[in-house]
mmCIF file with all atom_site columns, C-alpha atoms in Angstrom:
data_model
loop_
_atom_site.group_PDB
_atom_site.id
_atom_site.type_symbol
_atom_site.label_atom_id
_atom_site.label_alt_id
_atom_site.label_comp_id
_atom_site.label_asym_id
_atom_site.label_entity_id
_atom_site.label_seq_id
_atom_site.pdbx_PDB_ins_code
_atom_site.Cartn_x
_atom_site.Cartn_y
_atom_site.Cartn_z
_atom_site.occupancy
_atom_site.B_iso_or_equiv
_atom_site.pdbx_formal_charge
_atom_site.auth_seq_id
_atom_site.auth_comp_id
_atom_site.auth_asym_id
_atom_site.auth_atom_id
_atom_site.pdbx_PDB_model_num
ATOM 1   C CA . MET G 1 1   ? 63.562 70.262 64.840 1.00 0.00 ? 1   MET G CA 1
ATOM 2   C CA . SER G 1 2   ? 66.733 68.823 63.364 1.00 0.00 ? 2   SER G CA 1
ATOM 3   C CA . LEU G 1 3   ? 66.956 68.352 59.614 1.00 0.00 ? 3   LEU G CA 1
ATOM 4   C CA . LEU G 1 4   ? 68.621 64.960 60.163 1.00 0.00 ? 4   LEU G CA 1
ATOM 5   C CA . GLU G 1 5   ? 68.171 62.941 63.337 1.00 0.00 ? 5   GLU G CA 1
ATOM 6   C CA . VAL G 1 6   ? 69.951 59.622 63.887 1.00 0.00 ? 6   VAL G CA 1
ATOM 7   C CA . ALA G 1 7   ? 69.160 57.792 67.121 1.00 0.00 ? 7   ALA G CA 1
ATOM 8   C CA . SER G 1 8   ? 70.614 54.531 68.450 1.00 0.00 ? 8   SER G CA 1
ATOM 9   C CA . LEU G 1 9   ? 71.611 53.434 64.950 1.00 0.00 ? 9   LEU G CA 1
ATOM 10  C CA . ASP G 1 10  ? 72.907 49.913 64.393 1.00 0.00 ? 10  ASP G CA 1
ATOM 11  C CA . ALA G 1 11  ? 74.123 49.190 60.860 1.00 0.00 ? 11  ALA G CA 1
ATOM 12  C CA . GLY G 1 12  ? 76.720 47.303 58.854 1.00 0.00 ? 12  GLY G CA 1
ATOM 13  C CA . TYR G 1 13  ? 77.155 45.055 55.846 1.00 0.00 ? 13  TYR G CA 1
ATOM 14  C CA . GLY G 1 14  ? 75.237 41.786 55.606 1.00 0.00 ? 14  GLY G CA 1
ATOM 15  C CA . GLU G 1 15  ? 75.530 40.204 59.043 1.00 0.00 ? 15  GLU G CA 1
ATOM 16  C CA . LEU G 1 16  ? 78.607 42.245 60.000 1.00 0.00 ? 16  LEU G CA 1
ATOM 17  C CA . GLN G 1 17  ? 77.639 45.051 62.382 1.00 0.00 ? 17  GLN G CA 1
ATOM 18  C CA . ILE G 1 18  ? 79.870 48.142 62.220 1.00 0.00 ? 18  ILE G CA 1
ATOM 19  C CA . LEU G 1 19  ? 77.829 50.855 63.962 1.00 0.00 ? 19  LEU G CA 1
ATOM 20  C CA . SER G 1 20  ? 76.452 50.381 67.459 1.00 0.00 ? 20  SER G CA 1
ATOM 21  C CA . ASP G 1 21  ? 73.943 52.721 69.100 1.00 0.00 ? 21  ASP G CA 1
ATOM 22  C CA . VAL G 1 22  ? 75.178 55.807 67.205 1.00 0.00 ? 22  VAL G CA 1
ATOM 23  C CA . ASP G 1 23  ? 73.454 59.157 67.708 1.00 0.00 ? 23  ASP G CA 1
ATOM 24  C CA . LEU G 1 24  ? 73.889 62.168 65.424 1.00 0.00 ? 24  LEU G CA 1
ATOM 25  C CA . HIS G 1 25  ? 71.931 65.185 64.278 1.00 0.00 ? 25  HIS G CA 1
ATOM 26  C CA . VAL G 1 26  ? 72.294 67.986 61.748 1.00 0.00 ? 26  VAL G CA 1
ATOM 27  C CA . ASP G 1 27  ? 70.235 71.164 61.902 1.00 0.00 ? 27  ASP G CA 1
ATOM 28  C CA . GLU G 1 28  ? 69.166 73.230 58.917 1.00 0.00 ? 28  GLU G CA 1
ATOM 29  C CA . ALA G 1 29  ? 72.114 74.948 57.185 1.00 0.00 ? 29  ALA G CA 1
ATOM 30  C CA . GLU G 1 30  ? 74.516 73.441 59.756 1.00 0.00 ? 30  GLU G CA 1
ATOM 31  C CA . TYR G 1 31  ? 78.027 72.217 58.960 1.00 0.00 ? 31  TYR G CA 1
ATOM 32  C CA . VAL G 1 32  ? 78.818 68.987 60.829 1.00 0.00 ? 32  VAL G CA 1
ATOM 33  C CA . THR G 1 33  ? 81.978 66.876 60.598 1.00 0.00 ? 33  THR G CA 1
ATOM 34  C CA . ILE G 1 34  ? 82.645 63.273 61.610 1.00 0.00 ? 34  ILE G CA 1
ATOM 35  C CA . VAL G 1 35  ? 86.251 62.446 62.485 1.00 0.00 ? 35  VAL G CA 1
ATOM 36  C CA . GLY G 1 36  ? 88.002 59.493 64.084 1.00 0.00 ? 36  GLY G CA 1
ATOM 37  C CA . PRO G 1 37  ? 90.679 56.869 63.482 1.00 0.00 ? 37  PRO G CA 1
ATOM 38  C CA . ASN G 1 38  ? 90.799 54.605 60.449 1.00 0.00 ? 38  ASN G CA 1
ATOM 39  C CA . GLY G 1 39  ? 88.237 51.834 60.713 1.00 0.00 ? 39  GLY G CA 1
ATOM 40  C CA . ALA G 1 40  ? 86.056 53.797 63.120 1.00 0.00 ? 40  ALA G CA 1
ATOM 41  C CA . GLY G 1 41  ? 82.968 53.482 60.918 1.00 0.00 ? 41  GLY G CA 1
ATOM 42  C CA . LYS G 1 42  ? 82.898 57.058 59.624 1.00 0.00 ? 42  LYS G CA 1
ATOM 43  C CA . SER G 1 43  ? 82.167 56.223 55.991 1.00 0.00 ? 43  SER G CA 1
ATOM 44  C CA . THR G 1 44  ? 79.771 53.489 57.096 1.00 0.00 ? 44  THR G CA 1
ATOM 45  C CA . MET G 1 45  ? 77.870 56.167 59.002 1.00 0.00 ? 45  MET G CA 1
ATOM 46  C CA . MET G 1 46  ? 77.523 58.284 55.856 1.00 0.00 ? 46  MET G CA 1
ATOM 47  C CA . LYS G 1 47  ? 76.496 55.299 53.754 1.00 0.00 ? 47  LYS G CA 1
ATOM 48  C CA . SER G 1 48  ? 73.949 54.261 56.377 1.00 0.00 ? 48  SER G CA 1
ATOM 49  C CA . VAL G 1 49  ? 72.265 57.658 56.302 1.00 0.00 ? 49  VAL G CA 1
ATOM 50  C CA . PHE G 1 50  ? 72.060 57.344 52.512 1.00 0.00 ? 50  PHE G CA 1
ATOM 51  C CA . GLY G 1 51  ? 70.656 53.818 52.535 1.00 0.00 ? 51  GLY G CA 1
ATOM 52  C CA . LEU G 1 52  ? 73.778 52.006 51.327 1.00 0.00 ? 52  LEU G CA 1
ATOM 53  C CA . THR G 1 53  ? 74.305 49.612 54.251 1.00 0.00 ? 53  THR G CA 1
ATOM 54  C CA . THR G 1 54  ? 72.308 46.981 56.098 1.00 0.00 ? 54  THR G CA 1
ATOM 55  C CA . TYR G 1 55  ? 69.968 48.705 58.544 1.00 0.00 ? 55  TYR G CA 1
ATOM 56  C CA . MET G 1 56  ? 69.863 46.759 61.816 1.00 0.00 ? 56  MET G CA 1
ATOM 57  C CA . GLY G 1 57  ? 68.063 49.012 64.261 1.00 0.00 ? 57  GLY G CA 1
ATOM 58  C CA . GLY G 1 58  ? 67.531 52.497 65.620 1.00 0.00 ? 58  GLY G CA 1
ATOM 59  C CA . ARG G 1 59  ? 65.967 55.438 63.802 1.00 0.00 ? 59  ARG G CA 1
ATOM 60  C CA . ILE G 1 60  ? 66.934 57.804 60.987 1.00 0.00 ? 60  ILE G CA 1
ATOM 61  C CA . GLU G 1 61  ? 64.655 60.794 60.393 1.00 0.00 ? 61  GLU G CA 1
ATOM 62  C CA . TYR G 1 62  ? 65.061 63.390 57.681 1.00 0.00 ? 62  TYR G CA 1
ATOM 63  C CA . GLY G 1 63  ? 62.898 66.493 57.568 1.00 0.00 ? 63  GLY G CA 1
ATOM 64  C CA . GLY G 1 64  ? 60.536 64.856 60.052 1.00 0.00 ? 64  GLY G CA 1
ATOM 65  C CA . THR G 1 65  ? 60.112 61.692 57.945 1.00 0.00 ? 65  THR G CA 1
ATOM 66  C CA . GLU G 1 66  ? 61.536 58.395 59.117 1.00 0.00 ? 66  GLU G CA 1
ATOM 67  C CA . ILE G 1 67  ? 63.799 57.091 56.353 1.00 0.00 ? 67  ILE G CA 1
ATOM 68  C CA . SER G 1 68  ? 65.219 54.063 58.164 1.00 0.00 ? 68  SER G CA 1
ATOM 69  C CA . GLY G 1 69  ? 65.528 51.330 55.538 1.00 0.00 ? 69  GLY G CA 1
ATOM 70  C CA . TYR G 1 70  ? 64.890 53.649 52.572 1.00 0.00 ? 70  TYR G CA 1
ATOM 71  C CA . ASP G 1 71  ? 66.937 53.010 49.416 1.00 0.00 ? 71  ASP G CA 1
ATOM 72  C CA . PRO G 1 72  ? 69.122 55.792 47.940 1.00 0.00 ? 72  PRO G CA 1
ATOM 73  C CA . GLU G 1 73  ? 66.629 56.837 45.258 1.00 0.00 ? 73  GLU G CA 1
ATOM 74  C CA . GLN G 1 74  ? 63.925 57.351 47.867 1.00 0.00 ? 74  GLN G CA 1
ATOM 75  C CA . ILE G 1 75  ? 66.356 59.385 49.972 1.00 0.00 ? 75  ILE G CA 1
ATOM 76  C CA . ILE G 1 76  ? 67.347 61.565 46.995 1.00 0.00 ? 76  ILE G CA 1
ATOM 77  C CA . ARG G 1 77  ? 63.662 62.292 46.433 1.00 0.00 ? 77  ARG G CA 1
ATOM 78  C CA . GLU G 1 78  ? 63.411 63.420 50.060 1.00 0.00 ? 78  GLU G CA 1
ATOM 79  C CA . GLY G 1 79  ? 66.040 66.100 49.322 1.00 0.00 ? 79  GLY G CA 1
ATOM 80  C CA . MET G 1 80  ? 69.445 64.686 50.268 1.00 0.00 ? 80  MET G CA 1
ATOM 81  C CA . GLY G 1 81  ? 72.613 64.519 48.147 1.00 0.00 ? 81  GLY G CA 1
ATOM 82  C CA . TYR G 1 82  ? 75.643 62.271 48.573 1.00 0.00 ? 82  TYR G CA 1
ATOM 83  C CA . VAL G 1 83  ? 79.200 62.458 47.232 1.00 0.00 ? 83  VAL G CA 1
ATOM 84  C CA . PRO G 1 84  ? 81.170 59.228 47.816 1.00 0.00 ? 84  PRO G CA 1
ATOM 85  C CA . GLN G 1 85  ? 84.924 59.221 48.273 1.00 0.00 ? 85  GLN G CA 1
ATOM 86  C CA . ASN G 1 86  ? 85.759 56.959 45.325 1.00 0.00 ? 86  ASN G CA 1
ATOM 87  C CA . ASP G 1 87  ? 84.355 56.471 41.819 1.00 0.00 ? 87  ASP G CA 1
ATOM 88  C CA . ASN G 1 88  ? 82.246 59.590 42.183 1.00 0.00 ? 88  ASN G CA 1
ATOM 89  C CA . VAL G 1 89  ? 82.077 60.614 38.497 1.00 0.00 ? 89  VAL G CA 1
ATOM 90  C CA . PHE G 1 90  ? 81.055 58.758 35.344 1.00 0.00 ? 90  PHE G CA 1
ATOM 91  C CA . ALA G 1 91  ? 84.461 58.864 33.651 1.00 0.00 ? 91  ALA G CA 1
ATOM 92  C CA . PRO G 1 92  ? 83.379 58.105 30.034 1.00 0.00 ? 92  PRO G CA 1
ATOM 93  C CA . LEU G 1 93  ? 80.647 60.768 30.083 1.00 0.00 ? 93  LEU G CA 1
ATOM 94  C CA . SER G 1 94  ? 81.105 64.489 29.573 1.00 0.00 ? 94  SER G CA 1
ATOM 95  C CA . VAL G 1 95  ? 80.814 66.986 32.400 1.00 0.00 ? 95  VAL G CA 1
ATOM 96  C CA . GLU G 1 96  ? 77.337 68.001 31.247 1.00 0.00 ? 96  GLU G CA 1
ATOM 97  C CA . GLU G 1 97  ? 76.236 64.383 30.910 1.00 0.00 ? 97  GLU G CA 1
ATOM 98  C CA . ASN G 1 98  ? 77.381 63.800 34.490 1.00 0.00 ? 98  ASN G CA 1
ATOM 99  C CA . LEU G 1 99  ? 75.180 66.674 35.627 1.00 0.00 ? 99  LEU G CA 1
ATOM 100 C CA . GLU G 1 100 ? 72.303 65.187 33.678 1.00 0.00 ? 100 GLU G CA 1
ATOM 101 C CA . MET G 1 101 ? 72.827 61.930 35.582 1.00 0.00 ? 101 MET G CA 1
ATOM 102 C CA . GLY G 1 102 ? 72.435 63.921 38.794 1.00 0.00 ? 102 GLY G CA 1
ATOM 103 C CA . ALA G 1 103 ? 68.999 65.038 37.610 1.00 0.00 ? 103 ALA G CA 1
ATOM 104 C CA . TYR G 1 104 ? 67.791 61.645 36.393 1.00 0.00 ? 104 TYR G CA 1
ATOM 105 C CA . ILE G 1 105 ? 64.718 61.670 38.670 1.00 0.00 ? 105 ILE G CA 1
ATOM 106 C CA . ARG G 1 106 ? 63.452 64.832 36.922 1.00 0.00 ? 106 ARG G CA 1
ATOM 107 C CA . ASP G 1 107 ? 61.050 64.524 33.987 1.00 0.00 ? 107 ASP G CA 1
ATOM 108 C CA . SER G 1 108 ? 62.766 67.353 32.113 1.00 0.00 ? 108 SER G CA 1
ATOM 109 C CA . ARG G 1 109 ? 66.258 68.801 31.809 1.00 0.00 ? 109 ARG G CA 1
ATOM 110 C CA . PRO G 1 110 ? 66.687 71.357 34.658 1.00 0.00 ? 110 PRO G CA 1
ATOM 111 C CA . GLN G 1 111 ? 68.791 73.955 32.812 1.00 0.00 ? 111 GLN G CA 1
ATOM 112 C CA . GLU G 1 112 ? 68.455 76.478 35.644 1.00 0.00 ? 112 GLU G CA 1
ATOM 113 C CA . ALA G 1 113 ? 69.906 73.928 38.044 1.00 0.00 ? 113 ALA G CA 1
ATOM 114 C CA . PHE G 1 114 ? 72.839 73.291 35.685 1.00 0.00 ? 114 PHE G CA 1
ATOM 115 C CA . ASP G 1 115 ? 73.426 77.039 35.438 1.00 0.00 ? 115 ASP G CA 1
ATOM 116 C CA . ARG G 1 116 ? 73.550 77.285 39.249 1.00 0.00 ? 116 ARG G CA 1
ATOM 117 C CA . VAL G 1 117 ? 76.185 74.565 39.335 1.00 0.00 ? 117 VAL G CA 1
ATOM 118 C CA . TYR G 1 118 ? 78.202 76.250 36.589 1.00 0.00 ? 118 TYR G CA 1
ATOM 119 C CA . ASP G 1 119 ? 77.987 79.576 38.448 1.00 0.00 ? 119 ASP G CA 1
ATOM 120 C CA . ARG G 1 120 ? 79.285 77.852 41.585 1.00 0.00 ? 120 ARG G CA 1
ATOM 121 C CA . PHE G 1 121 ? 82.050 75.973 39.720 1.00 0.00 ? 121 PHE G CA 1
ATOM 122 C CA . PRO G 1 122 ? 82.952 78.073 36.651 1.00 0.00 ? 122 PRO G CA 1
ATOM 123 C CA . ILE G 1 123 ? 85.657 75.660 35.510 1.00 0.00 ? 123 ILE G CA 1
ATOM 124 C CA . LEU G 1 124 ? 82.956 73.062 34.891 1.00 0.00 ? 124 LEU G CA 1
ATOM 125 C CA . ARG G 1 125 ? 81.275 75.366 32.377 1.00 0.00 ? 125 ARG G CA 1
ATOM 126 C CA . GLU G 1 126 ? 84.575 75.627 30.522 1.00 0.00 ? 126 GLU G CA 1
ATOM 127 C CA . ARG G 1 127 ? 84.926 71.841 30.611 1.00 0.00 ? 127 ARG G CA 1
ATOM 128 C CA . SER G 1 128 ? 81.253 71.021 29.922 1.00 0.00 ? 128 SER G CA 1
ATOM 129 C CA . GLU G 1 129 ? 81.985 68.956 26.790 1.00 0.00 ? 129 GLU G CA 1
ATOM 130 C CA . GLN G 1 130 ? 85.112 67.296 28.181 1.00 0.00 ? 130 GLN G CA 1
ATOM 131 C CA . ARG G 1 131 ? 85.179 63.689 29.409 1.00 0.00 ? 131 ARG G CA 1
ATOM 132 C CA . ALA G 1 132 ? 84.936 63.567 33.197 1.00 0.00 ? 132 ALA G CA 1
ATOM 133 C CA . GLY G 1 133 ? 87.754 61.026 33.287 1.00 0.00 ? 133 GLY G CA 1
ATOM 134 C CA . ASP G 1 134 ? 90.114 63.589 31.740 1.00 0.00 ? 134 ASP G CA 1
ATOM 135 C CA . LEU G 1 135 ? 89.541 66.177 34.472 1.00 0.00 ? 135 LEU G CA 1
ATOM 136 C CA . SER G 1 136 ? 92.065 66.792 37.234 1.00 0.00 ? 136 SER G CA 1
ATOM 137 C CA . GLY G 1 137 ? 91.377 65.359 40.679 1.00 0.00 ? 137 GLY G CA 1
ATOM 138 C CA . GLY G 1 138 ? 90.132 68.698 41.973 1.00 0.00 ? 138 GLY G CA 1
ATOM 139 C CA . GLU G 1 139 ? 87.885 69.213 38.955 1.00 0.00 ? 139 GLU G CA 1
ATOM 140 C CA . GLN G 1 140 ? 86.419 65.722 39.357 1.00 0.00 ? 140 GLN G CA 1
ATOM 141 C CA . GLN G 1 141 ? 85.633 66.481 42.994 1.00 0.00 ? 141 GLN G CA 1
ATOM 142 C CA . MET G 1 142 ? 83.896 69.703 41.943 1.00 0.00 ? 142 MET G CA 1
ATOM 143 C CA . LEU G 1 143 ? 81.909 67.770 39.344 1.00 0.00 ? 143 LEU G CA 1
ATOM 144 C CA . ALA G 1 144 ? 80.871 65.153 41.891 1.00 0.00 ? 144 ALA G CA 1
ATOM 145 C CA . MET G 1 145 ? 79.646 67.881 44.242 1.00 0.00 ? 145 MET G CA 1
ATOM 146 C CA . GLY G 1 146 ? 77.983 69.725 41.380 1.00 0.00 ? 146 GLY G CA 1
ATOM 147 C CA . ARG G 1 147 ? 76.093 66.607 40.314 1.00 0.00 ? 147 ARG G CA 1
ATOM 148 C CA . ALA G 1 148 ? 74.832 66.131 43.884 1.00 0.00 ? 148 ALA G CA 1
ATOM 149 C CA . LEU G 1 149 ? 73.805 69.806 44.030 1.00 0.00 ? 149 LEU G CA 1
ATOM 150 C CA . VAL G 1 150 ? 71.793 69.748 40.784 1.00 0.00 ? 150 VAL G CA 1
ATOM 151 C CA . LEU G 1 151 ? 68.632 68.844 42.692 1.00 0.00 ? 151 LEU G CA 1
ATOM 152 C CA . ASP G 1 152 ? 69.300 71.573 45.295 1.00 0.00 ? 152 ASP G CA 1
ATOM 153 C CA . PRO G 1 153 ? 69.344 69.244 48.329 1.00 0.00 ? 153 PRO G CA 1
ATOM 154 C CA . ASP G 1 154 ? 68.784 70.546 51.854 1.00 0.00 ? 154 ASP G CA 1
ATOM 155 C CA . LEU G 1 155 ? 71.592 68.279 53.097 1.00 0.00 ? 155 LEU G CA 1
ATOM 156 C CA . LEU G 1 156 ? 74.797 67.304 51.292 1.00 0.00 ? 156 LEU G CA 1
ATOM 157 C CA . LEU G 1 157 ? 76.787 64.290 52.499 1.00 0.00 ? 157 LEU G CA 1
ATOM 158 C CA . LEU G 1 158 ? 80.510 64.478 51.677 1.00 0.00 ? 158 LEU G CA 1
ATOM 159 C CA . ASP G 1 159 ? 82.778 61.482 52.233 1.00 0.00 ? 159 ASP G CA 1
ATOM 160 C CA . GLU G 1 160 ? 86.474 62.498 52.414 1.00 0.00 ? 160 GLU G CA 1
ATOM 161 C CA . PRO G 1 161 ? 86.246 65.384 49.906 1.00 0.00 ? 161 PRO G CA 1
ATOM 162 C CA . SER G 1 162 ? 89.945 66.256 50.193 1.00 0.00 ? 162 SER G CA 1
ATOM 163 C CA . ALA G 1 163 ? 91.203 62.681 49.689 1.00 0.00 ? 163 ALA G CA 1
ATOM 164 C CA . GLY G 1 164 ? 93.687 62.422 46.850 1.00 0.00 ? 164 GLY G CA 1
ATOM 165 C CA . LEU G 1 165 ? 93.878 66.162 46.218 1.00 0.00 ? 165 LEU G CA 1
ATOM 166 C CA . ALA G 1 166 ? 97.176 67.941 45.843 1.00 0.00 ? 166 ALA G CA 1
ATOM 167 C CA . PRO G 1 167 ? 98.028 69.905 49.032 1.00 0.00 ? 167 PRO G CA 1
ATOM 168 C CA . ASP G 1 168 ? 97.575 73.253 47.293 1.00 0.00 ? 168 ASP G CA 1
ATOM 169 C CA . LEU G 1 169 ? 93.991 72.296 46.355 1.00 0.00 ? 169 LEU G CA 1
ATOM 170 C CA . VAL G 1 170 ? 92.830 71.208 49.803 1.00 0.00 ? 170 VAL G CA 1
ATOM 171 C CA . ASP G 1 171 ? 92.203 74.731 51.137 1.00 0.00 ? 171 ASP G CA 1
ATOM 172 C CA . GLU G 1 172 ? 90.350 75.613 47.937 1.00 0.00 ? 172 GLU G CA 1
ATOM 173 C CA . MET G 1 173 ? 88.094 72.584 48.400 1.00 0.00 ? 173 MET G CA 1
ATOM 174 C CA . PHE G 1 174 ? 87.331 73.550 51.997 1.00 0.00 ? 174 PHE G CA 1
ATOM 175 C CA . ASP G 1 175 ? 86.579 77.106 50.868 1.00 0.00 ? 175 ASP G CA 1
ATOM 176 C CA . ARG G 1 176 ? 84.060 75.773 48.350 1.00 0.00 ? 176 ARG G CA 1
ATOM 177 C CA . ILE G 1 177 ? 82.377 73.698 51.037 1.00 0.00 ? 177 ILE G CA 1
ATOM 178 C CA . ASP G 1 178 ? 82.204 76.802 53.239 1.00 0.00 ? 178 ASP G CA 1
ATOM 179 C CA . ARG G 1 179 ? 80.377 78.620 50.447 1.00 0.00 ? 179 ARG G CA 1
ATOM 180 C CA . ILE G 1 180 ? 77.938 75.736 50.046 1.00 0.00 ? 180 ILE G CA 1
ATOM 181 C CA . THR G 1 181 ? 76.961 75.979 53.710 1.00 0.00 ? 181 THR G CA 1
ATOM 182 C CA . GLU G 1 182 ? 76.823 79.773 53.528 1.00 0.00 ? 182 GLU G CA 1
ATOM 183 C CA . SER G 1 183 ? 74.257 79.433 50.727 1.00 0.00 ? 183 SER G CA 1
ATOM 184 C CA . GLY G 1 184 ? 71.932 77.551 53.106 1.00 0.00 ? 184 GLY G CA 1
ATOM 185 C CA . THR G 1 185 ? 72.714 73.895 52.317 1.00 0.00 ? 185 THR G CA 1
ATOM 186 C CA . ALA G 1 186 ? 73.533 71.795 55.381 1.00 0.00 ? 186 ALA G CA 1
ATOM 187 C CA . VAL G 1 187 ? 76.655 69.622 55.140 1.00 0.00 ? 187 VAL G CA 1
ATOM 188 C CA . LEU G 1 188 ? 77.539 66.381 56.903 1.00 0.00 ? 188 LEU G CA 1
ATOM 189 C CA . MET G 1 189 ? 81.143 65.497 56.128 1.00 0.00 ? 189 MET G CA 1
ATOM 190 C CA . VAL G 1 190 ? 83.643 62.750 56.891 1.00 0.00 ? 190 VAL G CA 1
ATOM 191 C CA . GLU G 1 191 ? 87.158 64.104 56.527 1.00 0.00 ? 191 GLU G CA 1
ATOM 192 C CA . GLN G 1 192 ? 90.699 62.785 56.985 1.00 0.00 ? 192 GLN G CA 1
ATOM 193 C CA . ASN G 1 193 ? 92.060 66.305 57.546 1.00 0.00 ? 193 ASN G CA 1
ATOM 194 C CA . ALA G 1 194 ? 90.469 66.404 60.980 1.00 0.00 ? 194 ALA G CA 1
ATOM 195 C CA . LYS G 1 195 ? 92.029 69.613 62.295 1.00 0.00 ? 195 LYS G CA 1
ATOM 196 C CA . GLU G 1 196 ? 90.998 71.711 59.307 1.00 0.00 ? 196 GLU G CA 1
ATOM 197 C CA . ALA G 1 197 ? 87.545 70.147 59.203 1.00 0.00 ? 197 ALA G CA 1
ATOM 198 C CA . LEU G 1 198 ? 86.922 70.860 62.892 1.00 0.00 ? 198 LEU G CA 1
ATOM 199 C CA . ARG G 1 199 ? 88.285 74.381 62.526 1.00 0.00 ? 199 ARG G CA 1
ATOM 200 C CA . ARG G 1 200 ? 85.692 75.181 59.872 1.00 0.00 ? 200 ARG G CA 1
ATOM 201 C CA . CYS G 1 201 ? 82.607 73.241 60.986 1.00 0.00 ? 201 CYS G CA 1
ATOM 202 C CA . ASP G 1 202 ? 79.856 74.190 63.443 1.00 0.00 ? 202 ASP G CA 1
ATOM 203 C CA . ARG G 1 203 ? 79.873 70.866 65.306 1.00 0.00 ? 203 ARG G CA 1
ATOM 204 C CA . GLY G 1 204 ? 81.869 67.677 65.227 1.00 0.00 ? 204 GLY G CA 1
ATOM 205 C CA . TYR G 1 205 ? 81.541 64.039 66.209 1.00 0.00 ? 205 TYR G CA 1
ATOM 206 C CA . VAL G 1 206 ? 84.406 61.704 67.070 1.00 0.00 ? 206 VAL G CA 1
ATOM 207 C CA . LEU G 1 207 ? 83.549 58.112 66.147 1.00 0.00 ? 207 LEU G CA 1
ATOM 208 C CA . VAL G 1 208 ? 85.601 55.229 67.557 1.00 0.00 ? 208 VAL G CA 1
ATOM 209 C CA . ASN G 1 209 ? 84.988 51.522 66.899 1.00 0.00 ? 209 ASN G CA 1
ATOM 210 C CA . GLY G 1 210 ? 81.563 52.302 65.465 1.00 0.00 ? 210 GLY G CA 1
ATOM 211 C CA . GLU G 1 211 ? 80.407 54.198 68.561 1.00 0.00 ? 211 GLU G CA 1
ATOM 212 C CA . ASN G 1 212 ? 80.057 57.823 69.632 1.00 0.00 ? 212 ASN G CA 1
ATOM 213 C CA . ARG G 1 213 ? 83.036 59.005 71.676 1.00 0.00 ? 213 ARG G CA 1
ATOM 214 C CA . TYR G 1 214 ? 82.763 62.820 71.661 1.00 0.00 ? 214 TYR G CA 1
ATOM 215 C CA . MET G 1 215 ? 80.358 65.466 70.357 1.00 0.00 ? 215 MET G CA 1
ATOM 216 C CA . ASP G 1 216 ? 80.867 69.218 70.672 1.00 0.00 ? 216 ASP G CA 1
ATOM 217 C CA . SER G 1 217 ? 81.474 72.369 68.667 1.00 0.00 ? 217 SER G CA 1
ATOM 218 C CA . GLY G 1 218 ? 84.387 72.156 66.273 1.00 0.00 ? 218 GLY G CA 1
ATOM 219 C CA . ASP G 1 219 ? 86.402 74.660 68.320 1.00 0.00 ? 219 ASP G CA 1
ATOM 220 C CA . ALA G 1 220 ? 85.725 72.807 71.564 1.00 0.00 ? 220 ALA G CA 1
ATOM 221 C CA . LEU G 1 221 ? 86.919 69.514 70.112 1.00 0.00 ? 221 LEU G CA 1
ATOM 222 C CA . LEU G 1 222 ? 90.043 71.180 68.720 1.00 0.00 ? 222 LEU G CA 1
ATOM 223 C CA . ASN G 1 223 ? 90.842 72.552 72.165 1.00 0.00 ? 223 ASN G CA 1
ATOM 224 C CA . ASP G 1 224 ? 90.034 69.363 74.093 1.00 0.00 ? 224 ASP G CA 1
ATOM 225 C CA . GLU G 1 225 ? 93.376 68.005 75.258 1.00 0.00 ? 225 GLU G CA 1
ATOM 226 C CA . GLN G 1 226 ? 92.230 64.370 75.234 1.00 0.00 ? 226 GLN G CA 1
ATOM 227 C CA . VAL G 1 227 ? 90.782 64.646 71.736 1.00 0.00 ? 227 VAL G CA 1
ATOM 228 C CA . ARG G 1 228 ? 93.959 66.326 70.497 1.00 0.00 ? 228 ARG G CA 1
ATOM 229 C CA . GLN G 1 229 ? 96.224 63.649 71.952 1.00 0.00 ? 229 GLN G CA 1
ATOM 230 C CA . ASP G 1 230 ? 94.127 60.666 70.900 1.00 0.00 ? 230 ASP G CA 1
ATOM 231 C CA . PHE G 1 231 ? 92.839 61.714 67.481 1.00 0.00 ? 231 PHE G CA 1
ATOM 232 C CA . LEU G 1 232 ? 94.495 64.893 66.224 1.00 0.00 ? 232 LEU G CA 1
ATOM 233 C CA . GLY G 1 233 ? 98.170 64.173 66.734 1.00 0.00 ? 233 GLY G CA 1
ATOM 234 C CA . GLY G 1 234 ? 98.600 66.344 69.804 1.00 0.00 ? 234 GLY G CA 1
#
C-alpha cells in the first residue's frame, strides 16, 4: 500500500481549477520528484496534498486514511510535514523558537526531537539563539526543513528547496535531502533543477498544464529523448 495515494485529483484556488485528473503516489521511504514547465501546477499539487488549495474532486489518501478536504493542522497530525518555497521561517524568532513552532501541536517541549534536528543540521545548534531572519539562505532552508522534521513525519513535502540558493550550496542541499530519505522519511519534492532532482530520486512525474504527462523512474525520465527535449533542455 502506498503511503500517499492521489487519484483523479481536481484542485485550484476559489473557482479557478489548476489541476485536472492528476494521479500520483509515494511509497514508504520513497523519494519522488515533480518536474515540469513554469505554470504547470507543480506547487499547486504540493499545496493540494497539504490542504492549502480548494479541493474540487478526486481522492487523496495518506497512510490508508482519506484526507481529501482536510486542513493543514489535521494533515500534520496524520504525520506529514511541508516546507513551502517562500516565507518558510519566522524571521523575528530565534532558531530554537522556530523549532518550537514546528512542535506546536505537542503538549510538551520535545527536546529529543530538537536534538535530532540539531544532530542532522549542526549549524542550527550553533545558531540556536540567533534570529532566523539573520541566517543565510542555506541556513534558513535547513531551519525550515528542521522545523518540519521536528514531529518526525513519515512524508516530507519540499517545494523548490534549492530556489534562491547560491550555486555552491545546491549540491549540499540535495545531499541533505538524500540523507533524509536514507533515514526512512519519504520525500515528495517539486524542484526547478529538474536534471539533478531526477538523477537523485526514485521516481519522477512530469506535470504539464495541471495534468500528468509522464511518470517513470528518475533515470528513465532523464534518458527519455522526448522528456529531455521538451522539459530538460535537451
